[in-house]
mmCIF file of C-alpha atoms and ligand atoms in Angstrom:
data_model
loop_
_atom_site.group_PDB
_atom_site.id
_atom_site.type_symbol
_atom_site.label_atom_id
_atom_site.label_comp_id
_atom_site.label_asym_id
_atom_site.label_seq_id
_atom_site.Cartn_x
_atom_site.Cartn_y
_atom_site.Cartn_z
ATOM 1 C CA MET A 22 -16.244 -14.943 -5.760
ATOM 2 C CA THR A 23 -12.763 -15.907 -4.043
ATOM 3 C CA ASP A 24 -12.360 -18.766 -1.248
ATOM 4 C CA LYS A 25 -8.894 -17.833 -0.061
ATOM 5 C CA THR A 26 -9.217 -16.404 2.835
ATOM 6 C CA ILE A 27 -7.366 -13.508 3.133
ATOM 7 C CA LEU A 28 -8.505 -12.060 -0.204
ATOM 8 C CA ARG A 29 -12.492 -12.288 1.953
ATOM 9 C CA ALA A 30 -10.829 -10.632 4.894
ATOM 10 C CA LEU A 31 -9.404 -8.065 2.904
ATOM 11 C CA LYS A 32 -12.606 -7.490 1.286
ATOM 12 C CA GLY A 33 -13.620 -6.872 4.719
ATOM 13 C CA GLU A 34 -15.602 -10.329 5.481
ATOM 14 C CA VAL A 35 -15.460 -11.008 9.577
ATOM 15 C CA LEU A 36 -14.477 -14.834 9.397
ATOM 16 C CA PRO A 37 -14.703 -18.035 12.298
ATOM 17 C CA THR A 38 -11.270 -17.906 12.069
ATOM 18 C CA PRO A 39 -8.815 -15.352 10.688
ATOM 19 C CA PRO A 40 -6.543 -16.370 8.341
ATOM 20 C CA ILE A 41 -2.352 -15.929 9.515
ATOM 21 C CA TRP A 42 0.463 -15.464 7.443
ATOM 22 C CA MET A 43 3.588 -14.236 9.667
ATOM 23 C CA MET A 44 6.481 -11.023 8.757
ATOM 24 C CA ARG A 45 10.214 -12.631 8.163
ATOM 25 C CA GLN A 46 8.166 -16.457 7.267
ATOM 26 C CA ALA A 47 10.898 -17.124 5.290
ATOM 27 C CA GLY A 48 13.885 -16.679 7.209
ATOM 28 C CA ARG A 49 16.714 -17.653 9.346
ATOM 29 C CA TYR A 50 14.776 -19.395 12.596
ATOM 30 C CA LEU A 51 14.351 -21.847 9.828
ATOM 31 C CA PRO A 52 17.061 -24.479 9.490
ATOM 32 C CA GLU A 53 15.681 -25.553 5.527
ATOM 33 C CA TYR A 54 15.771 -21.426 5.144
ATOM 34 C CA ARG A 55 19.714 -21.946 6.096
ATOM 35 C CA ALA A 56 20.434 -24.719 3.784
ATOM 36 C CA THR A 57 18.616 -22.555 1.438
ATOM 37 C CA ARG A 58 20.888 -19.782 2.039
ATOM 38 C CA ALA A 59 24.159 -21.380 2.583
ATOM 39 C CA LYS A 60 23.291 -22.916 -1.418
ATOM 40 C CA ALA A 61 23.034 -19.986 -2.828
ATOM 41 C CA GLY A 62 25.849 -18.537 -1.141
ATOM 42 C CA ASP A 63 25.126 -15.175 0.346
ATOM 43 C CA PHE A 64 21.192 -13.468 0.891
ATOM 44 C CA LEU A 65 21.579 -11.359 -2.018
ATOM 45 C CA SER A 66 22.553 -14.244 -4.567
ATOM 46 C CA LEU A 67 19.299 -16.074 -3.158
ATOM 47 C CA CYS A 68 16.852 -13.006 -3.806
ATOM 48 C CA TYR A 69 18.249 -13.048 -7.616
ATOM 49 C CA ASN A 70 17.634 -16.911 -7.800
ATOM 50 C CA PRO A 71 14.134 -17.350 -8.564
ATOM 51 C CA GLU A 72 14.444 -21.172 -8.191
ATOM 52 C CA LEU A 73 15.710 -20.793 -4.737
ATOM 53 C CA ALA A 74 13.628 -17.507 -3.776
ATOM 54 C CA ALA A 75 11.073 -19.708 -4.675
ATOM 55 C CA GLU A 76 12.050 -22.724 -2.538
ATOM 56 C CA VAL A 77 11.972 -20.447 0.684
ATOM 57 C CA THR A 78 8.870 -18.929 0.136
ATOM 58 C CA LEU A 79 7.388 -22.464 -0.260
ATOM 59 C CA GLN A 80 9.232 -23.822 2.743
ATOM 60 C CA PRO A 81 6.930 -21.937 5.579
ATOM 61 C CA ILE A 82 4.048 -23.106 3.230
ATOM 62 C CA ARG A 83 4.773 -26.369 2.972
ATOM 63 C CA ARG A 84 5.896 -26.753 6.879
ATOM 64 C CA TYR A 85 2.565 -24.746 8.541
ATOM 65 C CA GLY A 86 0.085 -24.445 6.277
ATOM 66 C CA PHE A 87 -0.104 -20.366 6.051
ATOM 67 C CA ASP A 88 -2.938 -19.177 4.435
ATOM 68 C CA ALA A 89 -0.182 -16.593 2.561
ATOM 69 C CA ALA A 90 3.270 -16.895 1.276
ATOM 70 C CA ILE A 91 5.351 -13.317 0.855
ATOM 71 C CA LEU A 92 7.492 -13.179 -1.955
ATOM 72 C CA PHE A 93 11.060 -13.357 -0.969
ATOM 73 C CA ALA A 94 13.021 -10.218 -1.554
ATOM 74 C CA ASP A 95 13.663 -7.512 0.126
ATOM 75 C CA ILE A 96 12.470 -3.564 0.366
ATOM 76 C CA LEU A 97 16.144 -2.617 -0.804
ATOM 77 C CA LEU A 98 16.006 -3.961 -4.593
ATOM 78 C CA LEU A 99 14.241 -1.839 -5.425
ATOM 79 C CA PRO A 100 16.973 0.848 -4.486
ATOM 80 C CA GLN A 101 19.897 -0.862 -5.778
ATOM 81 C CA ALA A 102 18.199 -1.086 -8.909
ATOM 82 C CA LEU A 103 18.383 2.718 -9.342
ATOM 83 C CA GLY A 104 21.801 2.135 -9.076
ATOM 84 C CA PRO A 105 23.148 2.470 -5.663
ATOM 85 C CA LYS A 106 25.491 -0.048 -4.541
ATOM 86 C CA LEU A 107 24.163 -2.474 -2.435
ATOM 87 C CA TRP A 108 25.699 -5.164 0.254
ATOM 88 C CA PHE A 109 25.280 -7.189 2.992
ATOM 89 C CA GLU A 110 27.603 -6.454 6.631
ATOM 90 C CA THR A 111 27.191 -10.277 7.947
ATOM 91 C CA GLY A 112 26.121 -9.717 11.483
ATOM 92 C CA GLU A 113 25.399 -6.182 10.845
ATOM 93 C CA GLY A 114 22.694 -5.639 8.049
ATOM 94 C CA PRO A 115 22.189 -3.178 4.656
ATOM 95 C CA ARG A 116 25.234 -0.882 3.501
ATOM 96 C CA MET A 117 24.271 0.894 0.313
ATOM 97 C CA GLU A 118 26.231 3.840 -1.282
ATOM 98 C CA THR A 119 24.643 6.789 0.092
ATOM 99 C CA THR A 120 22.233 9.377 -1.168
ATOM 100 C CA THR A 121 22.076 12.854 -0.560
ATOM 101 C CA THR A 122 22.405 15.800 -2.973
ATOM 102 C CA MET A 123 20.248 16.801 -5.868
ATOM 103 C CA GLY A 124 23.252 15.463 -8.575
ATOM 104 C CA GLN A 125 22.945 12.202 -6.653
ATOM 105 C CA VAL A 126 19.366 11.901 -7.259
ATOM 106 C CA ASN A 127 19.866 13.417 -10.598
ATOM 107 C CA ALA A 128 21.979 10.875 -11.265
ATOM 108 C CA LEU A 129 19.093 7.896 -10.482
ATOM 109 C CA LYS A 130 18.719 5.600 -13.156
ATOM 110 C CA PRO A 131 15.369 5.950 -15.189
ATOM 111 C CA THR A 132 12.159 4.141 -13.889
ATOM 112 C CA GLU A 133 12.316 1.861 -16.996
ATOM 113 C CA ALA A 134 15.584 0.558 -16.327
ATOM 114 C CA ILE A 135 14.618 -1.150 -12.786
ATOM 115 C CA HIS A 136 13.553 -3.994 -14.252
ATOM 116 C CA ASP A 137 17.019 -4.974 -15.670
ATOM 117 C CA THR A 138 17.729 -5.637 -12.314
ATOM 118 C CA LEU A 139 14.562 -6.752 -10.943
ATOM 119 C CA SER A 140 13.342 -9.053 -13.661
ATOM 120 C CA PRO A 141 14.721 -12.056 -11.648
ATOM 121 C CA ILE A 142 12.229 -10.718 -9.086
ATOM 122 C CA TYR A 143 9.223 -11.067 -11.639
ATOM 123 C CA GLU A 144 10.243 -14.761 -12.462
ATOM 124 C CA THR A 145 10.582 -15.814 -9.060
ATOM 125 C CA VAL A 146 6.873 -14.292 -8.390
ATOM 126 C CA ARG A 147 5.364 -16.281 -11.512
ATOM 127 C CA ILE A 148 7.170 -19.554 -10.357
ATOM 128 C CA LEU A 149 5.217 -19.155 -6.938
ATOM 129 C CA ALA A 150 1.717 -18.674 -8.792
ATOM 130 C CA ALA A 151 2.444 -21.770 -10.832
ATOM 131 C CA GLU A 152 3.804 -23.836 -7.471
ATOM 132 C CA LEU A 153 1.325 -22.788 -4.507
ATOM 133 C CA PRO A 154 -1.373 -24.342 -3.360
ATOM 134 C CA LYS A 155 -4.426 -23.347 -4.694
ATOM 135 C CA GLU A 156 -5.897 -21.992 -0.963
ATOM 136 C CA THR A 157 -2.800 -19.795 -0.174
ATOM 137 C CA THR A 158 -2.496 -16.781 -1.077
ATOM 138 C CA LEU A 159 0.392 -14.779 -2.705
ATOM 139 C CA ILE A 160 1.416 -11.101 -1.267
ATOM 140 C CA GLY A 161 4.301 -9.257 -3.274
ATOM 141 C CA PHE A 162 5.691 -6.068 -1.534
ATOM 142 C CA ALA A 163 7.677 -2.556 -1.265
ATOM 143 C CA GLY A 164 9.615 -0.273 1.036
ATOM 144 C CA ALA A 165 7.217 2.454 1.400
ATOM 145 C CA PRO A 166 9.271 5.751 0.238
ATOM 146 C CA TRP A 167 10.480 7.523 3.747
ATOM 147 C CA THR A 168 11.411 3.901 4.677
ATOM 148 C CA VAL A 169 13.259 3.181 1.499
ATOM 149 C CA ALA A 170 14.963 6.998 1.695
ATOM 150 C CA THR A 171 15.872 6.264 5.267
ATOM 151 C CA TYR A 172 18.917 3.632 3.982
ATOM 152 C CA MET A 173 19.862 5.419 0.399
ATOM 153 C CA ILE A 174 20.677 8.486 2.990
ATOM 154 C CA ALA A 175 22.615 6.698 5.733
ATOM 155 C CA GLY A 176 23.613 4.277 3.703
ATOM 156 C CA LYS A 177 22.544 1.622 6.454
ATOM 157 C CA GLY A 178 20.036 0.738 8.834
ATOM 158 C CA SER A 179 19.598 3.204 12.122
ATOM 159 C CA LYS A 180 17.605 3.465 14.844
ATOM 160 C CA ASP A 181 16.562 7.569 14.966
ATOM 161 C CA GLN A 182 17.031 7.993 10.851
ATOM 162 C CA ALA A 183 18.848 10.734 11.539
ATOM 163 C CA ALA A 184 20.577 11.593 8.918
ATOM 164 C CA ALA A 185 17.409 11.061 6.722
ATOM 165 C CA HIS A 186 15.528 13.584 9.088
ATOM 166 C CA LEU A 187 18.635 16.026 8.549
ATOM 167 C CA LEU A 188 18.162 15.859 4.573
ATOM 168 C CA LYS A 189 14.341 16.185 5.410
ATOM 169 C CA ASP A 190 14.871 19.371 7.633
ATOM 170 C CA THR A 191 18.046 21.182 6.025
ATOM 171 C CA ASP A 192 17.423 20.627 1.657
ATOM 172 C CA ARG A 193 13.820 19.620 1.143
ATOM 173 C CA PRO A 194 13.716 19.603 -2.545
ATOM 174 C CA THR A 195 16.467 17.142 -2.323
ATOM 175 C CA PHE A 196 14.582 15.191 0.042
ATOM 176 C CA GLN A 197 11.244 15.801 -1.817
ATOM 177 C CA ALA A 198 12.825 14.473 -5.223
ATOM 178 C CA LEU A 199 13.947 11.847 -3.544
ATOM 179 C CA ILE A 200 11.010 10.342 -1.901
ATOM 180 C CA ASP A 201 9.320 11.512 -5.245
ATOM 181 C CA ARG A 202 11.533 9.100 -7.251
ATOM 182 C CA ILE A 203 11.357 5.859 -5.159
ATOM 183 C CA ALA A 204 7.446 6.391 -4.998
ATOM 184 C CA GLU A 205 7.406 6.634 -9.179
ATOM 185 C CA ALA A 206 10.026 3.682 -9.173
ATOM 186 C CA THR A 207 7.206 1.948 -6.669
ATOM 187 C CA VAL A 208 4.256 1.936 -8.541
ATOM 188 C CA GLU A 209 6.159 0.676 -11.718
ATOM 189 C CA TYR A 210 8.013 -2.665 -9.460
ATOM 190 C CA LEU A 211 5.132 -3.080 -7.857
ATOM 191 C CA SER A 212 2.649 -2.904 -10.903
ATOM 192 C CA MET A 213 5.441 -5.633 -12.449
ATOM 193 C CA GLN A 214 4.942 -7.915 -9.325
ATOM 194 C CA ILE A 215 0.904 -7.984 -9.840
ATOM 195 C CA SER A 216 1.337 -8.357 -14.067
ATOM 196 C CA ALA A 217 3.595 -11.525 -13.020
ATOM 197 C CA GLY A 218 0.923 -13.023 -10.165
ATOM 198 C CA VAL A 219 1.173 -11.641 -7.066
ATOM 199 C CA GLU A 220 -2.381 -11.585 -5.875
ATOM 200 C CA VAL A 221 -1.838 -8.324 -3.020
ATOM 201 C CA VAL A 222 0.749 -5.782 -2.425
ATOM 202 C CA LYS A 223 1.895 -4.933 1.035
ATOM 203 C CA LEU A 224 3.770 -1.424 1.284
ATOM 204 C CA PHE A 225 6.305 -1.587 4.852
ATOM 205 C CA ASP A 226 7.004 1.740 6.560
ATOM 206 C CA SER A 227 8.936 0.060 8.763
ATOM 207 C CA TRP A 228 10.194 3.968 10.109
ATOM 208 C CA ALA A 229 6.982 5.502 10.152
ATOM 209 C CA GLY A 230 7.265 5.843 13.509
ATOM 210 C CA SER A 231 9.593 8.371 13.451
ATOM 211 C CA LEU A 232 7.895 11.000 10.970
ATOM 212 C CA LYS A 233 5.647 13.339 13.701
ATOM 213 C CA GLY A 234 3.176 15.269 12.694
ATOM 214 C CA GLN A 235 3.036 17.349 9.176
ATOM 215 C CA ASP A 236 5.827 15.157 8.564
ATOM 216 C CA PHE A 237 4.379 11.922 8.841
ATOM 217 C CA ARG A 238 0.994 13.401 6.838
ATOM 218 C CA ASP A 239 3.732 14.900 4.069
ATOM 219 C CA PHE A 240 6.002 11.556 4.207
ATOM 220 C CA ALA A 241 3.994 8.592 5.236
ATOM 221 C CA THR A 242 0.719 9.307 4.137
ATOM 222 C CA ALA A 243 0.787 11.504 1.238
ATOM 223 C CA PRO A 244 3.265 8.908 -0.734
ATOM 224 C CA THR A 245 1.548 6.275 -0.247
ATOM 225 C CA ALA A 246 -1.902 7.258 -1.130
ATOM 226 C CA ARG A 247 0.093 8.588 -4.497
ATOM 227 C CA ILE A 248 1.351 4.524 -5.006
ATOM 228 C CA ILE A 249 -2.212 3.279 -3.914
ATOM 229 C CA ALA A 250 -3.441 5.660 -6.327
ATOM 230 C CA ALA A 251 -1.320 4.921 -9.162
ATOM 231 C CA LEU A 252 -1.923 0.751 -8.432
ATOM 232 C CA LYS A 253 -5.532 0.693 -8.148
ATOM 233 C CA SER A 254 -5.692 2.930 -11.695
ATOM 234 C CA ARG A 255 -3.785 -0.104 -13.384
ATOM 235 C CA HIS A 256 -5.153 -2.860 -11.289
ATOM 236 C CA PRO A 257 -8.413 -1.994 -9.531
ATOM 237 C CA ASP A 258 -8.775 -5.024 -7.763
ATOM 238 C CA ILE A 259 -5.657 -5.333 -6.413
ATOM 239 C CA PRO A 260 -6.154 -5.305 -2.326
ATOM 240 C CA ILE A 261 -3.363 -2.935 -0.392
ATOM 241 C CA ILE A 262 -1.857 -3.764 3.075
ATOM 242 C CA ALA A 263 -0.268 -0.783 4.305
ATOM 243 C CA PHE A 264 2.026 -0.551 7.357
ATOM 244 C CA PRO A 265 3.064 2.741 8.828
ATOM 245 C CA ARG A 266 4.500 0.503 11.817
ATOM 246 C CA GLU A 267 4.777 2.787 14.947
ATOM 247 C CA ALA A 268 2.527 5.623 13.959
ATOM 248 C CA GLY A 269 0.088 5.566 16.841
ATOM 249 C CA GLN A 270 -2.361 7.959 16.874
ATOM 250 C CA GLY A 271 -1.194 8.120 12.652
ATOM 251 C CA TYR A 272 -2.879 4.509 12.319
ATOM 252 C CA ILE A 273 -6.113 6.432 13.165
ATOM 253 C CA GLY A 274 -7.952 6.780 9.767
ATOM 254 C CA PHE A 275 -4.621 5.966 7.243
ATOM 255 C CA GLY A 276 -6.844 3.358 5.682
ATOM 256 C CA HIS A 277 -9.440 6.265 4.374
ATOM 257 C CA GLN A 278 -6.715 8.562 4.292
ATOM 258 C CA THR A 279 -3.855 6.198 1.988
ATOM 259 C CA GLY A 280 -6.611 3.923 0.044
ATOM 260 C CA ALA A 281 -5.571 0.970 1.712
ATOM 261 C CA ASP A 282 -7.782 -1.952 1.921
ATOM 262 C CA CYS A 283 -5.918 -3.225 4.995
ATOM 263 C CA VAL A 284 -3.622 -1.556 7.772
ATOM 264 C CA ALA A 285 -0.962 -3.439 9.190
ATOM 265 C CA ILE A 286 -0.440 -3.144 13.113
ATOM 266 C CA ASP A 287 2.615 -3.567 15.215
ATOM 267 C CA ASN A 288 2.696 -4.312 18.709
ATOM 268 C CA SER A 289 3.460 -1.327 20.390
ATOM 269 C CA VAL A 290 -0.367 -0.295 20.538
ATOM 270 C CA SER A 291 -2.809 -2.992 22.171
ATOM 271 C CA PRO A 292 -5.102 -5.072 19.861
ATOM 272 C CA GLU A 293 -8.364 -3.572 22.004
ATOM 273 C CA TRP A 294 -7.324 0.359 20.953
ATOM 274 C CA ALA A 295 -6.411 -0.616 17.050
ATOM 275 C CA ALA A 296 -9.757 -2.981 17.462
ATOM 276 C CA ALA A 297 -11.965 0.778 18.614
ATOM 277 C CA ASN A 298 -9.502 3.045 16.712
ATOM 278 C CA VAL A 299 -8.811 0.952 13.363
ATOM 279 C CA GLN A 300 -10.727 -1.792 12.676
ATOM 280 C CA ILE A 301 -13.838 -0.324 12.598
ATOM 281 C CA ASP A 302 -12.309 1.848 9.403
ATOM 282 C CA GLY A 303 -12.090 -2.219 7.813
ATOM 283 C CA CYS A 304 -9.857 -4.765 7.689
ATOM 284 C CA VAL A 305 -5.981 -5.087 9.978
ATOM 285 C CA GLN A 306 -3.599 -7.048 10.482
ATOM 286 C CA GLY A 307 -1.345 -8.202 13.603
ATOM 287 C CA ASN A 308 -0.516 -7.868 15.560
ATOM 288 C CA LEU A 309 1.447 -10.317 18.286
ATOM 289 C CA ALA A 310 4.588 -9.258 19.609
ATOM 290 C CA PRO A 311 7.308 -11.546 17.963
ATOM 291 C CA GLU A 312 9.279 -12.389 21.125
ATOM 292 C CA HIS A 313 6.302 -14.433 21.472
ATOM 293 C CA MET A 314 7.996 -16.389 19.335
ATOM 294 C CA VAL A 315 11.236 -17.011 21.269
ATOM 295 C CA THR A 316 9.759 -17.498 24.500
ATOM 296 C CA GLY A 317 6.911 -19.937 23.901
ATOM 297 C CA GLY A 318 4.565 -21.194 26.473
ATOM 298 C CA GLN A 319 1.511 -20.652 28.434
ATOM 299 C CA ALA A 320 2.720 -16.966 27.522
ATOM 300 C CA LEU A 321 2.350 -17.574 24.396
ATOM 301 C CA VAL A 322 -1.394 -18.899 23.928
ATOM 302 C CA ALA A 323 -2.596 -16.357 25.896
ATOM 303 C CA ALA A 324 -1.362 -13.724 24.047
ATOM 304 C CA THR A 325 -2.362 -15.569 20.941
ATOM 305 C CA GLN A 326 -5.771 -16.036 22.458
ATOM 306 C CA HIS A 327 -6.059 -11.889 23.666
ATOM 307 C CA VAL A 328 -4.733 -10.623 20.059
ATOM 308 C CA ALA A 329 -7.624 -13.147 17.888
ATOM 309 C CA ARG A 330 -10.183 -12.072 20.397
ATOM 310 C CA ALA A 331 -9.418 -8.404 20.586
ATOM 311 C CA PHE A 332 -10.309 -8.600 16.535
ATOM 312 C CA ARG A 333 -12.626 -11.704 16.185
ATOM 313 C CA ASN A 334 -15.635 -8.891 15.940
ATOM 314 C CA GLY A 335 -14.269 -7.063 12.564
ATOM 315 C CA PRO A 336 -12.263 -8.272 9.595
ATOM 316 C CA HIS A 337 -8.860 -9.567 10.384
ATOM 317 C CA ILE A 338 -5.468 -10.789 9.286
ATOM 318 C CA PHE A 339 -3.566 -12.419 12.626
ATOM 319 C CA ASN A 340 -0.111 -11.515 11.755
ATOM 320 C CA LEU A 341 3.062 -10.583 14.249
ATOM 321 C CA GLY A 342 3.805 -6.806 14.873
ATOM 322 C CA HIS A 343 6.812 -7.392 13.342
ATOM 323 C CA GLY A 344 9.177 -9.884 11.748
ATOM 324 C CA ILE A 345 10.276 -13.295 13.349
ATOM 325 C CA THR A 346 13.040 -13.063 14.965
ATOM 326 C CA PRO A 347 15.949 -15.775 13.965
ATOM 327 C CA GLU A 348 16.285 -16.515 17.691
ATOM 328 C CA ALA A 349 12.543 -18.093 17.563
ATOM 329 C CA ASP A 350 11.402 -21.741 18.157
ATOM 330 C CA PRO A 351 9.943 -23.034 15.116
ATOM 331 C CA ALA A 352 7.974 -25.036 17.421
ATOM 332 C CA ASN A 353 6.092 -21.881 18.621
ATOM 333 C CA VAL A 354 4.995 -21.066 15.117
ATOM 334 C CA GLN A 355 3.012 -24.269 15.341
ATOM 335 C CA LEU A 356 1.957 -23.425 18.796
ATOM 336 C CA MET A 357 0.553 -19.603 17.783
ATOM 337 C CA ILE A 358 -1.102 -21.485 14.791
ATOM 338 C CA ASP A 359 -2.897 -23.921 16.600
ATOM 339 C CA THR A 360 -3.453 -21.425 18.949
ATOM 340 C CA VAL A 361 -5.374 -19.735 16.423
ATOM 341 C CA ARG A 362 -7.173 -22.314 14.305
ATOM 342 C CA ALA A 363 -8.581 -23.719 17.875
ATOM 343 C CA GLY A 364 -10.338 -20.582 18.136
HETATM 344 O O1 LIG B 407 8.822 -11.378 4.752
HETATM 345 C C1 LIG B 407 9.312 -12.281 4.287
HETATM 346 O O2 LIG B 407 9.392 -13.233 4.751
HETATM 347 C C2 LIG B 407 9.867 -11.773 3.205
HETATM 348 C C3 LIG B 407 10.710 -11.021 2.575
HETATM 349 C C4 LIG B 407 11.388 -10.412 3.429
HETATM 350 C C5 LIG B 407 12.593 -9.986 3.773
HETATM 351 N N1 LIG B 407 13.181 -8.875 3.830
HETATM 352 C C6 LIG B 407 13.780 -11.072 3.593
HETATM 353 C C7 LIG B 407 14.812 -10.899 4.559
HETATM 354 C C8 LIG B 407 10.701 -8.581 3.671
HETATM 355 C C9 LIG B 407 9.381 -8.431 3.661
HETATM 356 C C10 LIG B 407 11.571 -7.924 4.034
HETATM 357 C C11 LIG B 407 11.314 -6.654 4.089
HETATM 358 C C12 LIG B 407 12.566 -5.773 4.949
HETATM 359 N N2 LIG B 407 13.763 -5.821 4.822
HETATM 360 C C13 LIG B 407 12.011 -4.697 5.614
HETATM 361 C C14 LIG B 407 10.610 -4.086 6.075
HETATM 362 C C15 LIG B 407 10.411 -5.074 7.475
HETATM 363 C C16 LIG B 407 10.961 -4.300 8.668
HETATM 364 O O3 LIG B 407 11.303 -5.846 8.839
HETATM 365 O O4 LIG B 407 10.516 -3.773 8.954
HETATM 366 C C17 LIG B 407 13.360 -3.832 6.007
HETATM 367 C C18 LIG B 407 13.686 -2.888 6.882
HETATM 368 C C19 LIG B 407 14.604 -4.449 5.107
HETATM 369 C C20 LIG B 407 15.238 -4.291 4.822
HETATM 370 C C21 LIG B 407 16.970 -5.240 5.829
HETATM 371 N N3 LIG B 407 17.002 -6.822 5.209
HETATM 372 C C22 LIG B 407 17.131 -5.475 7.084
HETATM 373 C C23 LIG B 407 17.068 -4.171 7.841
HETATM 374 C C24 LIG B 407 17.997 -6.302 7.210
HETATM 375 C C25 LIG B 407 19.538 -6.820 8.022
HETATM 376 C C26 LIG B 407 18.220 -7.720 9.536
HETATM 377 C C27 LIG B 407 18.060 -8.486 9.483
HETATM 378 O O5 LIG B 407 17.263 -9.244 9.872
HETATM 379 O O6 LIG B 407 19.008 -9.722 9.065
HETATM 380 C C28 LIG B 407 17.570 -7.131 5.403
HETATM 381 C C29 LIG B 407 17.534 -8.526 5.714
HETATM 382 C C30 LIG B 407 16.657 -9.750 5.444
HETATM 383 N N4 LIG B 407 16.053 -9.370 4.789
HETATM 384 C C31 LIG B 407 16.715 -11.153 6.265
HETATM 385 C C32 LIG B 407 15.730 -11.435 5.345
HETATM 386 C C33 LIG B 407 14.953 -13.075 5.443
HETATM 387 C C34 LIG B 407 17.648 -11.958 6.473
HETATM 388 C C35 LIG B 407 18.710 -11.923 5.601
HETATM 389 C C36 LIG B 407 19.421 -13.297 6.252
HETATM 390 O O7 LIG B 407 19.303 -14.201 5.860
HETATM 391 O O8 LIG B 407 20.659 -13.261 6.473
#
C-alpha cells in the first residue's frame, strides 16, 4: 500500500484534502526557471540536459511542496525523435518540418530509433526518481496522437487545427498511417519513462476538442485506448491520466472507453457538471481556470473552494484546467495551495 496521495486518489480513494499539482508548474512564471533556462541557452537545450531538466522539475516542488512533479520535457520531442526538425521561434512557439504525404510518413525513422534522441529524457527521470521527496509522485507524459499529429502536419500550433483536419478529410490513409506511427512510438517512449522511474503517465490531447462525433471516437478515444492497453499489458500497475482537453460531452465515459484511471478536465466545463458526469466513473483531475493565477485575490480563493467542494465526494486531484501562463504571479499559486489545504 502506497502513502503517496496522488497514487491513492488514482486508485479511487476519496481523501479529505485532494492532492495537488499544476500543469506547466515548472515554467516562465518562476524566476528560478528563467535563470536555469538562461543557463541552458534555450528551451530545447534545457529539455535535453538531464541535470538542468531535473533541476527545473524540482524547483516548484521545493518552492510549494506539490504532491506531484511532472517530468520537464515537451510533447514535441517524440515527433522530433522520429526525424522532423523542431525549433522554437522566440515569442511565437514551436516550428516543425511538416509531414503530410505517405512518402514522408514512410520516411519517418523506425520506432526503435527514437531512444537515440530521447535517452537524455530517461536520464532526467532516473535523476528525479532518486532526488524527489519520498511523498512526491513522479508523472511522465506524452502527447496523444491527434495533438502530436496537428503539429507534425501544420508545422506549428494553430487555433483550429485546419491543416490536420484537411489531411484527415482528404487523404485518410496518410492521416491514419501517421496516427498509427505516433501511437506506436508513444507506447515505446512511455514504456521507457516507466522503466526509468515515472509512477504515473499522462496523455495530453490538448486539441481533442476540435474532433467532433465519429472523428472524436476514431482519433481521440481509439488511439488513447490502444496506447493505454499496450502500456497496461507491459506495466499492469501504472496509473494513466487522459486529458482530452475541451472534449465537452466527449468527457462522459472517456475513462471507461480508454481504460484511463483518471480523466483530466479543462475549465470550459463546470466542476459540478464534471462531478455528476465524469467523476461518477472514477478519479478526475482539474479544473481551476489558469487565469486566476494571474488575477489572484478573493476571486481566486472563491473559485478554488468552488472546485475543491464540487469534487469533494469522489476521487479528485486538484489542478488547473490548463497550463499556468508566464504572466502568473507565484504568490497566487501559494494562495491556491493554501486554500485547497485549508479545506
Ligand atoms: O507541465 C510541465 O511543467 C511539464 C513540462 C511540459 C511542457 N510542455 C514544458 C514547456 C509539458 C507537459 C508540456 C506539454 C505540451 N507542450 C503540450 C500539451 C499541454 C498543453 O499545454 O496544451 C503542448 C501543446 C506542447 C507544445 C508546446 N511547447 C507549445 C505550443 C509551446 C509554446 C507555448 C508556450 O507556452 O510558450 C511549448 C513550449 C513549452 N513547453 C514551455 C514549457 C515550460 C515554454 C518554453 C520556454 O521556456 O520558453
